[in-house]
XYZ file of N, CA and C in Angstrom:
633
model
N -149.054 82.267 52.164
C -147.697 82.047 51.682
C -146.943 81.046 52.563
N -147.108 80.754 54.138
C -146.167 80.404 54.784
C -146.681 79.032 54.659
N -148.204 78.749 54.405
C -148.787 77.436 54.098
C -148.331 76.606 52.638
N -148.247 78.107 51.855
C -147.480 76.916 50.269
C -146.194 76.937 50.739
N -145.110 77.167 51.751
C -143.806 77.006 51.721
C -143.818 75.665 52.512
N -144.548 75.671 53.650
C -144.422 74.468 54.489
C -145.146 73.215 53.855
N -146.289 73.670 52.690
C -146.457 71.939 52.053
C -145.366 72.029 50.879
N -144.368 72.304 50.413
C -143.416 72.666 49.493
C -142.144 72.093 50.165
N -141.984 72.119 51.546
C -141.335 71.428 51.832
C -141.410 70.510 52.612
N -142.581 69.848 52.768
C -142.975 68.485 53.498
C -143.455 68.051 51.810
N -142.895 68.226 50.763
C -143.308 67.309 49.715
C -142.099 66.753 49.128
N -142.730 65.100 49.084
C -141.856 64.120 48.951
C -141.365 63.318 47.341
N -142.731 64.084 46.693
C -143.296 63.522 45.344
C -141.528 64.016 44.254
N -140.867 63.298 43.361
C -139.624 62.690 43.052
C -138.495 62.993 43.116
N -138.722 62.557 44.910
C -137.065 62.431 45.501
C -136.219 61.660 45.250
N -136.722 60.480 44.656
C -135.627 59.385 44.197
C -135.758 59.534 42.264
N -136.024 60.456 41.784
C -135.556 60.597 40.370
C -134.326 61.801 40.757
N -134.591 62.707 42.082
C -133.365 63.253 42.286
C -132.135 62.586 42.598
N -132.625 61.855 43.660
C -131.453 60.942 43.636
C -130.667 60.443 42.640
N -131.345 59.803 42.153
C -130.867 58.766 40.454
C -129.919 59.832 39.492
N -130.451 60.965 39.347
C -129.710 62.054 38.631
C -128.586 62.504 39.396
N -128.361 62.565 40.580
C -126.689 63.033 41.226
C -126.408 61.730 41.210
N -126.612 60.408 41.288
C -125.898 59.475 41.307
C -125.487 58.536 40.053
N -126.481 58.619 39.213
C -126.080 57.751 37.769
C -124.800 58.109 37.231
N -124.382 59.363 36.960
C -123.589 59.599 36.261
C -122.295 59.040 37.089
N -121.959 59.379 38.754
C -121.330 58.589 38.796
C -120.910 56.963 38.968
N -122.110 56.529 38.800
C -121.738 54.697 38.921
C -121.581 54.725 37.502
N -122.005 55.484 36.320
C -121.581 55.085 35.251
C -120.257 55.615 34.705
N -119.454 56.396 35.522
C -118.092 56.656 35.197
C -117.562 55.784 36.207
N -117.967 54.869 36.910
C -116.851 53.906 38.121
C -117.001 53.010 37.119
N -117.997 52.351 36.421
C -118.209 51.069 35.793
C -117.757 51.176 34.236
N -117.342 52.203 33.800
C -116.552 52.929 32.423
C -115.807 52.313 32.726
N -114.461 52.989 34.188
C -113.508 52.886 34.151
C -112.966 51.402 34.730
N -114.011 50.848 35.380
C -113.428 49.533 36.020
C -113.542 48.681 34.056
N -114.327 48.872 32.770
C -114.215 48.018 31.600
C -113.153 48.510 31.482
N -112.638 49.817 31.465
C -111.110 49.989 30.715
C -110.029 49.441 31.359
N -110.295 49.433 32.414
C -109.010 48.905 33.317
C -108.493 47.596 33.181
N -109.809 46.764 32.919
C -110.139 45.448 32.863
C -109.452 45.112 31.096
N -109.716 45.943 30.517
C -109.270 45.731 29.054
C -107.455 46.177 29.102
N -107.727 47.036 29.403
C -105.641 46.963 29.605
C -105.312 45.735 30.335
N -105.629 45.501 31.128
C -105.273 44.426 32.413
C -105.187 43.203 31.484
N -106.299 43.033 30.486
C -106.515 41.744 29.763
C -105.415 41.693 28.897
N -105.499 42.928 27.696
C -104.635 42.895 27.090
C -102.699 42.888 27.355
N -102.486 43.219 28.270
C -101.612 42.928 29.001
C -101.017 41.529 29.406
N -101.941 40.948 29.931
C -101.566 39.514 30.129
C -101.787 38.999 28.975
N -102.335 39.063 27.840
C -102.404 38.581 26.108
C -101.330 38.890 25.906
N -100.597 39.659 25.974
C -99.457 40.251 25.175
C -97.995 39.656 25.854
N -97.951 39.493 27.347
C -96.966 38.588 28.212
C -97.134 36.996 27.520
N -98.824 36.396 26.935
C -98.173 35.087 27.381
C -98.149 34.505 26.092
N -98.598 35.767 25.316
C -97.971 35.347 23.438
C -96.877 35.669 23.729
N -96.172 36.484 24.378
C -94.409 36.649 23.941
C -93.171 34.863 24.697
N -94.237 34.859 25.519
C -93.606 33.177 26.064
C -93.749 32.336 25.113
N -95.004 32.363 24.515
C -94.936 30.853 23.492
C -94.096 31.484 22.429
N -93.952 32.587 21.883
C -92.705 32.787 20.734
C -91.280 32.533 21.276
N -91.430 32.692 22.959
C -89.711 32.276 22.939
C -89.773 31.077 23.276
N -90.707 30.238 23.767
C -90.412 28.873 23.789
C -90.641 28.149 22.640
N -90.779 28.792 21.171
C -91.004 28.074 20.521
C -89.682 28.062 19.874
N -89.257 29.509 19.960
C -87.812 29.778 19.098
C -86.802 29.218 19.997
N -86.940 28.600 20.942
C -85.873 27.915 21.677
C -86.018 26.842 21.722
N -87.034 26.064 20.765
C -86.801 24.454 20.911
C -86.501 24.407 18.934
N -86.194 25.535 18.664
C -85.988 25.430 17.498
C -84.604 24.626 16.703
N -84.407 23.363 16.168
C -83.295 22.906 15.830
C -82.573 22.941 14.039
N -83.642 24.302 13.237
C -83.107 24.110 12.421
C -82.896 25.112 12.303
N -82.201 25.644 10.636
C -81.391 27.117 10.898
C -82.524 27.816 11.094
N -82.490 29.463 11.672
C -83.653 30.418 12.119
C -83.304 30.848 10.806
N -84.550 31.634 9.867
C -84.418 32.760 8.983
C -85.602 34.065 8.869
N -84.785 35.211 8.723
C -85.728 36.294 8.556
C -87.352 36.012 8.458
N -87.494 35.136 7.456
C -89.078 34.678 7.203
C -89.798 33.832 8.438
N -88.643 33.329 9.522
C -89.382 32.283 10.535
C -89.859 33.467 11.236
N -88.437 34.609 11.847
C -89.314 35.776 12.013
C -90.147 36.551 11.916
N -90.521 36.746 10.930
C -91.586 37.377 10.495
C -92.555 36.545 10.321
N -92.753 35.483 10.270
C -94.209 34.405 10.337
C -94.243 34.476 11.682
N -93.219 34.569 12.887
C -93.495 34.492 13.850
C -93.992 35.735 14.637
N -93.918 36.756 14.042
C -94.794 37.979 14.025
C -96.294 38.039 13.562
N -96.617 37.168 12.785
C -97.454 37.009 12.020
C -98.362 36.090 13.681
N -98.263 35.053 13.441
C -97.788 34.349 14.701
C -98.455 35.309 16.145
N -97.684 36.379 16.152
C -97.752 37.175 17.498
C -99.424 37.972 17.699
N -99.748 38.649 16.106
C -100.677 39.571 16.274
C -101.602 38.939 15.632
N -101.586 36.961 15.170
C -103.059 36.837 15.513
C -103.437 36.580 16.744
N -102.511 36.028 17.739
C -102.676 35.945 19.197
C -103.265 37.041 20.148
N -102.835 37.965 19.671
C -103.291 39.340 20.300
C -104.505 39.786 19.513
N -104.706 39.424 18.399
C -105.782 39.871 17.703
C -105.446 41.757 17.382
N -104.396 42.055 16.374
C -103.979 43.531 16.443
C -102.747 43.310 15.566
N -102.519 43.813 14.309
C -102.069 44.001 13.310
C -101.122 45.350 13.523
N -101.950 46.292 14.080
C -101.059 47.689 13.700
C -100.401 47.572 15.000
N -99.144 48.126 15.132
C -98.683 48.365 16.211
C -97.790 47.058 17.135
N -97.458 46.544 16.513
C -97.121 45.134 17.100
C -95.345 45.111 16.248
N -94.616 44.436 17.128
C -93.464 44.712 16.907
C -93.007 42.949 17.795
N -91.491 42.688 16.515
C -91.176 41.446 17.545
C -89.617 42.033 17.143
N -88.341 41.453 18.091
C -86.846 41.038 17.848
C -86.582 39.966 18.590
N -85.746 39.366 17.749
C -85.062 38.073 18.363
C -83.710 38.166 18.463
N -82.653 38.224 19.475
C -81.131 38.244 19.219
C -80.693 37.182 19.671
N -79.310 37.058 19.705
C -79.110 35.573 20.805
C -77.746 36.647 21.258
N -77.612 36.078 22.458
C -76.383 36.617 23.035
C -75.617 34.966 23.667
N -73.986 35.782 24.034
C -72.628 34.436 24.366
C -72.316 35.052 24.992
N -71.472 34.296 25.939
C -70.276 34.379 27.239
C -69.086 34.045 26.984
N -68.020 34.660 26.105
C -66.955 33.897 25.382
C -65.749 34.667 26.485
N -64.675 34.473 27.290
C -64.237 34.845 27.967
C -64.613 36.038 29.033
N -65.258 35.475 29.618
C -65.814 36.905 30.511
C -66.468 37.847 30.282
N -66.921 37.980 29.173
C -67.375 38.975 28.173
C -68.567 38.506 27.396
N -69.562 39.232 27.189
C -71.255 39.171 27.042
C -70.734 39.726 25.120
N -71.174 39.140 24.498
C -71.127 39.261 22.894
C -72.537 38.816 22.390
N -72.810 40.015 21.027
C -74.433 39.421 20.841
C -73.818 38.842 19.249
N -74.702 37.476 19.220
C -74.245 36.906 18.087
C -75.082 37.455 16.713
N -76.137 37.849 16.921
C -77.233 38.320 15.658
C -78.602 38.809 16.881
N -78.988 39.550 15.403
C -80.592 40.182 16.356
C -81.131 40.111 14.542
N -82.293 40.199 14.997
C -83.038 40.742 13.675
C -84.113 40.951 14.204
N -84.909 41.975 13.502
C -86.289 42.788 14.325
C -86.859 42.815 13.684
N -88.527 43.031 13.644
C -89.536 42.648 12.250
C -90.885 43.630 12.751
N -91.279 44.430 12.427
C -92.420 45.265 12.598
C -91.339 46.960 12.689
N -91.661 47.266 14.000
C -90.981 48.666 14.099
C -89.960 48.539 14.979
N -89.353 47.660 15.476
C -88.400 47.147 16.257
C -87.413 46.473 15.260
N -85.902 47.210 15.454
C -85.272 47.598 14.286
C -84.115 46.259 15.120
N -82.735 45.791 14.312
C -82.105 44.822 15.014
C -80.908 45.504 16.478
N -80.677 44.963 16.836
C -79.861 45.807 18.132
C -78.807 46.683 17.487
N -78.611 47.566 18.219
C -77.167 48.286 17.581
C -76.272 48.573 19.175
N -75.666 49.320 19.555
C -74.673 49.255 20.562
C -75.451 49.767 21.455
N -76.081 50.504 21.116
C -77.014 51.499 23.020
C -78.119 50.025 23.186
N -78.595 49.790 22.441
C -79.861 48.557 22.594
C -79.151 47.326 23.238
N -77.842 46.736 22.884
C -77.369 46.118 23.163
C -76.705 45.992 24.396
N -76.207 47.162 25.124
C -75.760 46.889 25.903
C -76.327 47.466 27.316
N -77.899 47.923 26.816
C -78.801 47.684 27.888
C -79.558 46.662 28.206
N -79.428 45.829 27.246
C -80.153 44.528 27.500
C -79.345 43.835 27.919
N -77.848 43.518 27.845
C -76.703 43.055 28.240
C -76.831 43.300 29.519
N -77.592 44.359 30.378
C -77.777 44.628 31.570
C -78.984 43.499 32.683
N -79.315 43.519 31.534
C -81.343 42.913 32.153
C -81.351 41.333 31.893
N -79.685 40.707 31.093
C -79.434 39.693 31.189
C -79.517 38.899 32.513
N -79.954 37.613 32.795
C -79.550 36.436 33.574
C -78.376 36.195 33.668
N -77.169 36.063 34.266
C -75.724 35.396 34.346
C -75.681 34.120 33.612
N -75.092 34.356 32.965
C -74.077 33.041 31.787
C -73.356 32.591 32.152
N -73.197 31.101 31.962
C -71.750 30.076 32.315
C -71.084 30.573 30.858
N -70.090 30.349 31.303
C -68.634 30.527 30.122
C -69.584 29.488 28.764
N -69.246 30.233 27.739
C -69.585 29.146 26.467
C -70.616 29.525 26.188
N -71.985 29.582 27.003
C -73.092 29.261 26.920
C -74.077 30.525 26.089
N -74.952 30.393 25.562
C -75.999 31.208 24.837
C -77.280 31.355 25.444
N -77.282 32.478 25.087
C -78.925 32.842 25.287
C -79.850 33.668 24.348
N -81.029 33.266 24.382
C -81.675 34.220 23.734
C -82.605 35.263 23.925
N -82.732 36.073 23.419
C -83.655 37.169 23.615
C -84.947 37.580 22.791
N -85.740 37.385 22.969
C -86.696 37.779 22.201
C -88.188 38.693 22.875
N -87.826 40.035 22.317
C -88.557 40.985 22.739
C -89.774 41.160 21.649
N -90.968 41.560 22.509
C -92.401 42.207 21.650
C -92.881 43.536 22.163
N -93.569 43.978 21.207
C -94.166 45.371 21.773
C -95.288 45.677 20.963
N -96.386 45.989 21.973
C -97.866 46.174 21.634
C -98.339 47.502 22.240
N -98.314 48.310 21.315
C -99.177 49.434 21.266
C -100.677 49.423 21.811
N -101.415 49.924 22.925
C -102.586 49.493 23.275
C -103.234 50.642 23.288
N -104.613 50.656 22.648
C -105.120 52.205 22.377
C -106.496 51.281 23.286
N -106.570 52.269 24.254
C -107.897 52.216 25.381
C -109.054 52.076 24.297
N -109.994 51.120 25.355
C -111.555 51.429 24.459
C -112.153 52.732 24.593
N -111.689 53.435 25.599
C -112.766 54.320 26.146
C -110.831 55.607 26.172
N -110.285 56.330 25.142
C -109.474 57.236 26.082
C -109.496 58.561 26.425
N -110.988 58.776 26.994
C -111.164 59.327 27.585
C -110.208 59.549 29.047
N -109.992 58.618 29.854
C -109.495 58.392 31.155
C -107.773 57.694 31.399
N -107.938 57.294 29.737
C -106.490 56.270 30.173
C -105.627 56.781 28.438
N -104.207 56.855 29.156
C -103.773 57.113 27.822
C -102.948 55.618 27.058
N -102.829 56.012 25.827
C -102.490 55.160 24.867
C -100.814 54.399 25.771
N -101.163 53.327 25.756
C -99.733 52.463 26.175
C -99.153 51.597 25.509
N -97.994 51.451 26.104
C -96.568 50.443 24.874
C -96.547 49.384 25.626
N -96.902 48.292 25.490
C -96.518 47.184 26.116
C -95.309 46.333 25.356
N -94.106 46.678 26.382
C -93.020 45.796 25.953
C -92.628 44.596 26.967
N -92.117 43.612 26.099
C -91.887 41.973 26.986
C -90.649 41.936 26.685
N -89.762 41.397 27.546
C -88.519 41.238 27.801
C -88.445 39.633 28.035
N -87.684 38.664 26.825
C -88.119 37.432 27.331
C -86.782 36.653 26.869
N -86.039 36.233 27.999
C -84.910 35.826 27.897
C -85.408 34.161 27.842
N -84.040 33.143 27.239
C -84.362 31.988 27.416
C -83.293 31.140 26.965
N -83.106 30.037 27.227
C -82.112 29.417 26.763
C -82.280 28.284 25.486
N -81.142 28.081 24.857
C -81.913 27.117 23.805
C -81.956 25.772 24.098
N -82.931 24.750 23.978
C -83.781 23.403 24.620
C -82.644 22.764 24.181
N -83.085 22.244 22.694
C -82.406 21.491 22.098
C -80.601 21.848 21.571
N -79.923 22.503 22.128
C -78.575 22.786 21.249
C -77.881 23.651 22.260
N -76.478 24.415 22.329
C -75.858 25.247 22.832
C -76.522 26.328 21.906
N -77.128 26.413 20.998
C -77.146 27.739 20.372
C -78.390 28.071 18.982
N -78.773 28.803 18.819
C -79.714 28.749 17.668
C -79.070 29.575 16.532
N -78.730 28.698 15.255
C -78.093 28.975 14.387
C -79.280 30.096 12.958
N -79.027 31.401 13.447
C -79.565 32.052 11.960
C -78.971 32.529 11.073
N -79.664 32.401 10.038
C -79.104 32.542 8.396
C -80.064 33.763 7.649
N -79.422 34.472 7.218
C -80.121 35.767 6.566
C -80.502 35.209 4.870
N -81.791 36.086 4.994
C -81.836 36.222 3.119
C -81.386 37.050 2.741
N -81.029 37.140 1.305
C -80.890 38.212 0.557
C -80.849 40.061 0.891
N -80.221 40.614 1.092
C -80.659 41.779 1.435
C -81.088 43.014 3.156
N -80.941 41.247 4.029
C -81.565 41.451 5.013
C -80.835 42.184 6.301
N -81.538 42.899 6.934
C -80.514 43.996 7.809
C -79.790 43.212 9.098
N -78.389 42.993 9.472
C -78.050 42.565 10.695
C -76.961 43.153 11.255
N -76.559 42.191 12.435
C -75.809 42.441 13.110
C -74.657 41.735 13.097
N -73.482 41.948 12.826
C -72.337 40.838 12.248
C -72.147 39.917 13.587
N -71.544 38.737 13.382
C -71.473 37.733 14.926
C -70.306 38.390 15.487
N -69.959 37.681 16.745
C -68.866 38.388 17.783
C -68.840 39.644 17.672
N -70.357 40.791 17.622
C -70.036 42.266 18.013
C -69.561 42.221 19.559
N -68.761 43.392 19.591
C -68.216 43.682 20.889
C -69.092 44.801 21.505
N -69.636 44.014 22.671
C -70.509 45.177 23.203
C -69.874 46.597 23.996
N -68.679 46.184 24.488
C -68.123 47.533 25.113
C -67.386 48.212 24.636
N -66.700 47.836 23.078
C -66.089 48.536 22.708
C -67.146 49.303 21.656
N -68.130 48.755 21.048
C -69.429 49.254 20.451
C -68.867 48.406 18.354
N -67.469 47.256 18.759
C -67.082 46.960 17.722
C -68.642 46.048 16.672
N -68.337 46.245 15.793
C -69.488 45.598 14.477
C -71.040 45.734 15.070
N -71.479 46.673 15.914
C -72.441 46.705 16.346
C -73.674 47.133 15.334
N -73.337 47.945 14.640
C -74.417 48.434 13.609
C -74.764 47.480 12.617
N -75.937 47.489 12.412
C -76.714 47.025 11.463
C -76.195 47.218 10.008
N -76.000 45.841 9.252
C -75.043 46.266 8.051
C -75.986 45.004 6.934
N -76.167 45.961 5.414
C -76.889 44.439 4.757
C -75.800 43.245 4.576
N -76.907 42.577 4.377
C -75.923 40.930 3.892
C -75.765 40.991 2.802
N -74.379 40.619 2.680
C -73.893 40.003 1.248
C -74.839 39.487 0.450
N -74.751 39.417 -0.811
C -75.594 38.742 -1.733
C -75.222 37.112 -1.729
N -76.663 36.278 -1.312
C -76.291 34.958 -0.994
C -75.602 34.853 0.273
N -74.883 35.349 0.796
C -74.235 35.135 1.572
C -74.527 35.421 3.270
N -74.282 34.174 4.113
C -74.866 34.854 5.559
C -73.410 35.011 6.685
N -73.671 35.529 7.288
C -72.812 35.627 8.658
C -72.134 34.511 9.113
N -70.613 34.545 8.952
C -70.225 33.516 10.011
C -70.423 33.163 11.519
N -70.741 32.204 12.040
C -71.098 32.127 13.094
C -69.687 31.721 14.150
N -69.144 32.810 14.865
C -68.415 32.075 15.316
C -68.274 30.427 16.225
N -67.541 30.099 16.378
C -67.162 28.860 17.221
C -67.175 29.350 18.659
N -67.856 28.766 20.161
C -67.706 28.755 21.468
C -66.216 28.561 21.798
């Protein structure tokens, strides 16, 4: 007996299939998680530097903006990202008309609805400082990102915050279609005046005030 214990344990025959079995499983959960990480990480920076070319495009824009440029420019967004469901764009413009931050129009196109007074006057926060007169615009995206693997990582919202000024003009002039949901011009953000979302007149669009 003490002779089969001592060649039983001077035997060497597959110590490295033991090995391989306590260790595979974990290099193949480090190398899982370094693809998923790598795929958020990617998609992430996809989703930052499509939301730049939509605001630099809507800011060299010199003719009127309409609901449909929006929404092509959504269109626009999630072939860039390659992702249809879950993708969301708004565009507002905001003014500096006496000391005071006023949003001139928003309109939103996917699940991102147009500003109303709480939306507005947190972004009024995350603003850049304005010279008197001057405009800016805003144009936010948001991408829903469902992991390859979510097992390890949960489902995330990627939102872009992308302020900018307009290239060509003091201001980017939009015009609603038919029916379409907005925000009347000169809402007052602190008093919460014309802030809600109201349809447009038939034919008819928003006056734009004068600087």
């Amino acid at each position: 007996m003490r002779r089969v214990i001592k060649n039983f344990l001077h035997q060497t025959q597959g110590a490295i299939a033991i090995e391989v079995a306590l260790i595979l499983p974990v290099l193949i959960a480090i190398i899982v998680t370094c693809l998923a990480l790598y795929d958020g990480f990617r998609h992430y920076t996809m989703t930052t530097r499509a939301s730049n070319v939509l605001a630099d495009s809507i800011s060299r824009i010199e003719a009127v903006l309409t609901p449909e440029d929006i929404e092509g420019l959504l269109n626009v967004f999630r072939y860039m990202t390659h992702q249809e469901i879950g993708t969301s764009l708004r565009v507002s413009q905001f003014k500096r008309i006496n000391d005071e931050v006023t949003l001139d129009w928003s309109y939103g196109a996917g699940n991102l609805a147009a500003m109303d007074g709480a939306t507005a006057i947190s972004a009024r926060s995350r603003l850049p400082a304005l010279p008197e007169g001057s405009h800016i615009l805003l144009v936010e995206t948001r991408f829903v990102y469902e992991p390859i693997l979510n097992f390890n990582m949960p489902t995330r919202v990627f939102d872009n915050f992308m302020p900018t000024r307009p290239r060509f003009g003091d201001r980017v002039i939009f015009s609603l279609a038919s029916g379409a949901q907005y925000c009347v011009s000169n809402c007052n953000i602190s008093e919460g005046i014309g802030m809600e979302p109201v349809p447009a007149p038939e034919g008819e669009a928003p006056t734009l005030p004068q600087p």
